[in-house]
């Protein structure tokens, strides 16, 4: 009913464990969805009893099954989460494939995928919205941990904290630069 973490676990080991747990969580959504699809097809008369036995919310299980039905095993992208696929499940297959390709190639988070879809629907170019978000920055682990702590203390997500901090720094530098130009 819990996870025992040894005292003194190195950050890298802790981080590795998080990636593994995340992978299990992602897989379990697919497994439950596939389990439900199979159950409905093979045990229609006892299907609801099986759902109750799983002990999860009916709507959650229903969503898992719906996404699983919309993405056959050979169309699922291991590099993308179940949530990525769920974002695209209501789209036609060709649009799903296009968005899956983009999300995989650009290594988008679910939020970046959702925002890009929204931008396209609103007539904005997804490239305009995602160009900055898809750039990579090598950050030493100790700094990243430090920034996570600062973001948590500020009560915000790391991405939002980084953006706000960089925007404030850029504003200050540009204002100082403009002041110097006006004094010359």
PDB file of C-alpha atoms in Angstrom:
ATOM      1  CA  UNK A   1       0.000   0.000   0.000  1.00  0.00           C
ATOM      2  CA  UNK A   2       3.039   2.234  -0.211  1.00  0.00           C
ATOM      3  CA  UNK A   3       6.589   2.585  -1.364  1.00  0.00           C
ATOM      4  CA  UNK A   4       9.453   2.065   1.058  1.00  0.00           C
ATOM      5  CA  UNK A   5      12.333   4.358   0.102  1.00  0.00           C
ATOM      6  CA  UNK A   6      15.649   3.670   1.834  1.00  0.00           C
ATOM      7  CA  UNK A   7      17.207   6.483   3.833  1.00  0.00           C
ATOM      8  CA  UNK A   8      20.119   8.105   2.007  1.00  0.00           C
ATOM      9  CA  UNK A   9      18.922   7.177  -1.483  1.00  0.00           C
ATOM     10  CA  UNK A  10      20.959   9.152  -4.038  1.00  0.00           C
ATOM     11  CA  UNK A  11      19.030  11.705  -6.104  1.00  0.00           C
ATOM     12  CA  UNK A  12      19.879   9.885  -9.354  1.00  0.00           C
ATOM     13  CA  UNK A  13      18.436   6.620  -7.989  1.00  0.00           C
ATOM     14  CA  UNK A  14      15.335   8.404  -6.734  1.00  0.00           C
ATOM     15  CA  UNK A  15      14.907  10.082 -10.128  1.00  0.00           C
ATOM     16  CA  UNK A  16      15.356   6.733 -11.929  1.00  0.00           C
ATOM     17  CA  UNK A  17      12.702   5.138  -9.703  1.00  0.00           C
ATOM     18  CA  UNK A  18      10.301   7.966 -10.597  1.00  0.00           C
ATOM     19  CA  UNK A  19      10.783   7.309 -14.303  1.00  0.00           C
ATOM     20  CA  UNK A  20      10.110   3.607 -13.763  1.00  0.00           C
ATOM     21  CA  UNK A  21       6.989   4.282 -11.692  1.00  0.00           C
ATOM     22  CA  UNK A  22       5.741   6.716 -14.315  1.00  0.00           C
ATOM     23  CA  UNK A  23       6.203   4.039 -16.976  1.00  0.00           C
ATOM     24  CA  UNK A  24       4.206   1.558 -14.893  1.00  0.00           C
ATOM     25  CA  UNK A  25       1.420   4.080 -14.386  1.00  0.00           C
ATOM     26  CA  UNK A  26       1.274   4.795 -18.120  1.00  0.00           C
ATOM     27  CA  UNK A  27       1.231   1.077 -18.931  1.00  0.00           C
ATOM     28  CA  UNK A  28      -1.443   0.343 -16.351  1.00  0.00           C
ATOM     29  CA  UNK A  29      -3.874   2.714 -18.080  1.00  0.00           C
ATOM     30  CA  UNK A  30      -3.417   0.781 -21.326  1.00  0.00           C
ATOM     31  CA  UNK A  31      -3.635  -2.572 -19.511  1.00  0.00           C
ATOM     32  CA  UNK A  32      -6.896  -1.636 -17.785  1.00  0.00           C
ATOM     33  CA  UNK A  33      -8.333  -0.287 -21.038  1.00  0.00           C
ATOM     34  CA  UNK A  34      -7.422  -3.452 -22.927  1.00  0.00           C
ATOM     35  CA  UNK A  35      -8.764  -5.580 -20.061  1.00  0.00           C
ATOM     36  CA  UNK A  36     -12.116  -3.783 -20.256  1.00  0.00           C
ATOM     37  CA  UNK A  37     -12.359  -4.026 -24.053  1.00  0.00           C
ATOM     38  CA  UNK A  38     -11.712  -7.775 -23.813  1.00  0.00           C
ATOM     39  CA  UNK A  39     -14.198  -8.182 -20.969  1.00  0.00           C
ATOM     40  CA  UNK A  40     -16.959  -6.389 -22.825  1.00  0.00           C
ATOM     41  CA  UNK A  41     -16.384  -8.521 -25.918  1.00  0.00           C
ATOM     42  CA  UNK A  42     -16.152 -11.870 -24.099  1.00  0.00           C
ATOM     43  CA  UNK A  43     -18.191 -11.559 -20.902  1.00  0.00           C
ATOM     44  CA  UNK A  44     -21.001  -9.166 -21.753  1.00  0.00           C
ATOM     45  CA  UNK A  45     -23.299 -10.773 -19.176  1.00  0.00           C
ATOM     46  CA  UNK A  46     -20.729 -10.450 -16.336  1.00  0.00           C
ATOM     47  CA  UNK A  47     -18.828  -7.371 -17.516  1.00  0.00           C
ATOM     48  CA  UNK A  48     -20.256  -4.973 -14.921  1.00  0.00           C
ATOM     49  CA  UNK A  49     -19.395  -7.375 -12.088  1.00  0.00           C
ATOM     50  CA  UNK A  50     -15.785  -7.361 -13.311  1.00  0.00           C
ATOM     51  CA  UNK A  51     -15.727  -3.566 -13.365  1.00  0.00           C
ATOM     52  CA  UNK A  52     -16.965  -3.418  -9.763  1.00  0.00           C
ATOM     53  CA  UNK A  53     -14.309  -5.949  -8.765  1.00  0.00           C
ATOM     54  CA  UNK A  54     -11.577  -3.676 -10.151  1.00  0.00           C
ATOM     55  CA  UNK A  55     -12.563  -1.068  -7.557  1.00  0.00           C
ATOM     56  CA  UNK A  56     -11.934   1.952  -9.772  1.00  0.00           C
ATOM     57  CA  UNK A  57     -14.269   4.739 -10.802  1.00  0.00           C
ATOM     58  CA  UNK A  58     -16.575   3.670 -13.619  1.00  0.00           C
ATOM     59  CA  UNK A  59     -15.903   6.818 -15.655  1.00  0.00           C
ATOM     60  CA  UNK A  60     -12.133   6.385 -15.346  1.00  0.00           C
ATOM     61  CA  UNK A  61     -12.333   2.801 -16.569  1.00  0.00           C
ATOM     62  CA  UNK A  62     -14.693   3.808 -19.340  1.00  0.00           C
ATOM     63  CA  UNK A  63     -12.178   6.432 -20.519  1.00  0.00           C
ATOM     64  CA  UNK A  64      -9.352   3.860 -20.465  1.00  0.00           C
ATOM     65  CA  UNK A  65     -11.414   1.478 -22.598  1.00  0.00           C
ATOM     66  CA  UNK A  66     -12.415   4.230 -25.028  1.00  0.00           C
ATOM     67  CA  UNK A  67      -8.792   5.293 -25.622  1.00  0.00           C
ATOM     68  CA  UNK A  68      -7.673   1.673 -25.921  1.00  0.00           C
ATOM     69  CA  UNK A  69     -10.355   1.022 -28.563  1.00  0.00           C
ATOM     70  CA  UNK A  70      -9.277   4.124 -30.517  1.00  0.00           C
ATOM     71  CA  UNK A  71      -5.610   3.020 -30.589  1.00  0.00           C
ATOM     72  CA  UNK A  72      -4.837  -0.557 -31.582  1.00  0.00           C
ATOM     73  CA  UNK A  73      -1.611  -1.938 -30.106  1.00  0.00           C
ATOM     74  CA  UNK A  74       0.410  -1.300 -33.270  1.00  0.00           C
ATOM     75  CA  UNK A  75      -0.595   2.396 -33.325  1.00  0.00           C
ATOM     76  CA  UNK A  76       0.426   3.167 -29.747  1.00  0.00           C
ATOM     77  CA  UNK A  77       3.609   5.162 -29.362  1.00  0.00           C
ATOM     78  CA  UNK A  78       5.811   3.943 -26.497  1.00  0.00           C
ATOM     79  CA  UNK A  79       7.608   7.310 -26.377  1.00  0.00           C
ATOM     80  CA  UNK A  80       4.292   9.035 -25.615  1.00  0.00           C
ATOM     81  CA  UNK A  81       2.081   8.621 -22.575  1.00  0.00           C
ATOM     82  CA  UNK A  82      -1.431   7.252 -22.400  1.00  0.00           C
ATOM     83  CA  UNK A  83      -2.506  10.850 -21.763  1.00  0.00           C
ATOM     84  CA  UNK A  84      -0.997  11.961 -25.100  1.00  0.00           C
ATOM     85  CA  UNK A  85      -3.139   9.346 -26.814  1.00  0.00           C
ATOM     86  CA  UNK A  86      -6.205  10.329 -24.773  1.00  0.00           C
ATOM     87  CA  UNK A  87      -5.824  13.930 -25.995  1.00  0.00           C
ATOM     88  CA  UNK A  88      -6.099  12.658 -29.576  1.00  0.00           C
ATOM     89  CA  UNK A  89      -8.645   9.857 -29.210  1.00  0.00           C
ATOM     90  CA  UNK A  90     -11.594  11.881 -30.512  1.00  0.00           C
ATOM     91  CA  UNK A  91      -9.798  12.822 -33.746  1.00  0.00           C
ATOM     92  CA  UNK A  92      -9.903  10.894 -37.029  1.00  0.00           C
ATOM     93  CA  UNK A  93      -7.111   8.341 -37.425  1.00  0.00           C
ATOM     94  CA  UNK A  94      -5.101  10.398 -39.946  1.00  0.00           C
ATOM     95  CA  UNK A  95      -5.153  13.443 -37.635  1.00  0.00           C
ATOM     96  CA  UNK A  96      -4.175  11.233 -34.683  1.00  0.00           C
ATOM     97  CA  UNK A  97      -1.166   9.963 -36.621  1.00  0.00           C
ATOM     98  CA  UNK A  98      -0.123  13.489 -37.615  1.00  0.00           C
ATOM     99  CA  UNK A  99      -0.290  14.744 -34.028  1.00  0.00           C
ATOM    100  CA  UNK A 100       1.402  11.631 -32.641  1.00  0.00           C
ATOM    101  CA  UNK A 101       4.248  12.125 -35.127  1.00  0.00           C
ATOM    102  CA  UNK A 102       4.678  15.768 -34.089  1.00  0.00           C
ATOM    103  CA  UNK A 103       4.471  15.073 -30.377  1.00  0.00           C
ATOM    104  CA  UNK A 104       6.991  12.256 -30.655  1.00  0.00           C
ATOM    105  CA  UNK A 105       9.418  14.144 -32.905  1.00  0.00           C
ATOM    106  CA  UNK A 106       9.306  17.325 -30.812  1.00  0.00           C
ATOM    107  CA  UNK A 107       9.131  15.475 -27.479  1.00  0.00           C
ATOM    108  CA  UNK A 108       6.054  17.415 -26.397  1.00  0.00           C
ATOM    109  CA  UNK A 109       4.520  17.099 -22.976  1.00  0.00           C
ATOM    110  CA  UNK A 110       0.781  16.426 -22.881  1.00  0.00           C
ATOM    111  CA  UNK A 111       0.247  20.106 -22.137  1.00  0.00           C
ATOM    112  CA  UNK A 112       2.306  21.169 -25.162  1.00  0.00           C
ATOM    113  CA  UNK A 113       0.318  18.790 -27.365  1.00  0.00           C
ATOM    114  CA  UNK A 114      -2.996  20.109 -26.018  1.00  0.00           C
ATOM    115  CA  UNK A 115      -1.889  23.731 -26.528  1.00  0.00           C
ATOM    116  CA  UNK A 116      -0.728  23.037 -30.083  1.00  0.00           C
ATOM    117  CA  UNK A 117      -4.041  21.407 -30.981  1.00  0.00           C
ATOM    118  CA  UNK A 118      -5.886  24.379 -29.477  1.00  0.00           C
ATOM    119  CA  UNK A 119      -3.674  26.828 -31.390  1.00  0.00           C
ATOM    120  CA  UNK A 120      -4.377  25.092 -34.666  1.00  0.00           C
ATOM    121  CA  UNK A 121      -8.114  25.104 -34.003  1.00  0.00           C
ATOM    122  CA  UNK A 122      -7.926  28.837 -33.262  1.00  0.00           C
ATOM    123  CA  UNK A 123      -6.084  29.465 -36.510  1.00  0.00           C
ATOM    124  CA  UNK A 124      -2.668  30.140 -35.023  1.00  0.00           C
ATOM    125  CA  UNK A 125       0.352  28.333 -36.318  1.00  0.00           C
ATOM    126  CA  UNK A 126       1.451  25.574 -33.936  1.00  0.00           C
ATOM    127  CA  UNK A 127       5.028  26.328 -34.966  1.00  0.00           C
ATOM    128  CA  UNK A 128       4.664  29.871 -33.617  1.00  0.00           C
ATOM    129  CA  UNK A 129       3.440  28.626 -30.248  1.00  0.00           C
ATOM    130  CA  UNK A 130       5.820  25.705 -29.891  1.00  0.00           C
ATOM    131  CA  UNK A 131       9.066  26.967 -31.402  1.00  0.00           C
ATOM    132  CA  UNK A 132      10.333  28.275 -28.082  1.00  0.00           C
ATOM    133  CA  UNK A 133       8.881  25.423 -26.069  1.00  0.00           C
ATOM    134  CA  UNK A 134      10.649  22.755 -28.105  1.00  0.00           C
ATOM    135  CA  UNK A 135      14.158  24.094 -27.628  1.00  0.00           C
ATOM    136  CA  UNK A 136      16.324  22.150 -25.200  1.00  0.00           C
ATOM    137  CA  UNK A 137      18.567  23.539 -22.528  1.00  0.00           C
ATOM    138  CA  UNK A 138      21.161  21.394 -20.758  1.00  0.00           C
ATOM    139  CA  UNK A 139      20.776  22.032 -17.041  1.00  0.00           C
ATOM    140  CA  UNK A 140      22.958  20.410 -14.361  1.00  0.00           C
ATOM    141  CA  UNK A 141      20.910  18.205 -12.026  1.00  0.00           C
ATOM    142  CA  UNK A 142      21.730  20.209  -8.909  1.00  0.00           C
ATOM    143  CA  UNK A 143      20.374  23.397 -10.500  1.00  0.00           C
ATOM    144  CA  UNK A 144      17.238  21.668 -11.668  1.00  0.00           C
ATOM    145  CA  UNK A 145      16.604  20.373  -8.152  1.00  0.00           C
ATOM    146  CA  UNK A 146      17.221  23.864  -6.765  1.00  0.00           C
ATOM    147  CA  UNK A 147      14.806  25.397  -9.275  1.00  0.00           C
ATOM    148  CA  UNK A 148      12.160  22.804  -8.427  1.00  0.00           C
ATOM    149  CA  UNK A 149      12.446  23.837  -4.771  1.00  0.00           C
ATOM    150  CA  UNK A 150      12.092  27.521  -5.676  1.00  0.00           C
ATOM    151  CA  UNK A 151       9.062  26.821  -7.868  1.00  0.00           C
ATOM    152  CA  UNK A 152       7.446  24.764  -5.124  1.00  0.00           C
ATOM    153  CA  UNK A 153       8.015  27.555  -2.577  1.00  0.00           C
ATOM    154  CA  UNK A 154       6.475  30.014  -5.041  1.00  0.00           C
ATOM    155  CA  UNK A 155       3.490  27.665  -5.334  1.00  0.00           C
ATOM    156  CA  UNK A 156       3.832  27.084  -9.070  1.00  0.00           C
ATOM    157  CA  UNK A 157       4.968  24.453 -11.556  1.00  0.00           C
ATOM    158  CA  UNK A 158       8.622  24.512 -12.624  1.00  0.00           C
ATOM    159  CA  UNK A 159       7.839  25.483 -16.230  1.00  0.00           C
ATOM    160  CA  UNK A 160       5.734  28.463 -15.147  1.00  0.00           C
ATOM    161  CA  UNK A 161       8.345  29.528 -12.587  1.00  0.00           C
ATOM    162  CA  UNK A 162      11.179  29.342 -15.144  1.00  0.00           C
ATOM    163  CA  UNK A 163       9.186  31.345 -17.698  1.00  0.00           C
ATOM    164  CA  UNK A 164       8.222  34.029 -15.176  1.00  0.00           C
ATOM    165  CA  UNK A 165      11.772  34.274 -13.837  1.00  0.00           C
ATOM    166  CA  UNK A 166      13.300  34.551 -17.301  1.00  0.00           C
ATOM    167  CA  UNK A 167      10.662  37.080 -18.417  1.00  0.00           C
ATOM    168  CA  UNK A 168      11.405  39.242 -15.362  1.00  0.00           C
ATOM    169  CA  UNK A 169      15.158  39.030 -15.992  1.00  0.00           C
ATOM    170  CA  UNK A 170      14.754  39.877 -19.689  1.00  0.00           C
ATOM    171  CA  UNK A 171      12.506  42.805 -18.872  1.00  0.00           C
ATOM    172  CA  UNK A 172      15.007  44.195 -16.393  1.00  0.00           C
ATOM    173  CA  UNK A 173      17.954  43.822 -18.785  1.00  0.00           C
ATOM    174  CA  UNK A 174      16.040  45.408 -21.671  1.00  0.00           C
ATOM    175  CA  UNK A 175      14.792  48.291 -19.518  1.00  0.00           C
ATOM    176  CA  UNK A 176      18.337  48.963 -18.285  1.00  0.00           C
ATOM    177  CA  UNK A 177      19.580  48.856 -21.855  1.00  0.00           C
ATOM    178  CA  UNK A 178      16.909  51.343 -22.977  1.00  0.00           C
ATOM    179  CA  UNK A 179      17.787  53.683 -20.093  1.00  0.00           C
ATOM    180  CA  UNK A 180      21.456  53.644 -21.076  1.00  0.00           C
ATOM    181  CA  UNK A 181      20.557  54.379 -24.705  1.00  0.00           C
ATOM    182  CA  UNK A 182      18.336  57.298 -23.708  1.00  0.00           C
ATOM    183  CA  UNK A 183      21.096  58.774 -21.526  1.00  0.00           C
ATOM    184  CA  UNK A 184      23.653  58.666 -24.360  1.00  0.00           C
TER     185      UNK A 184
END
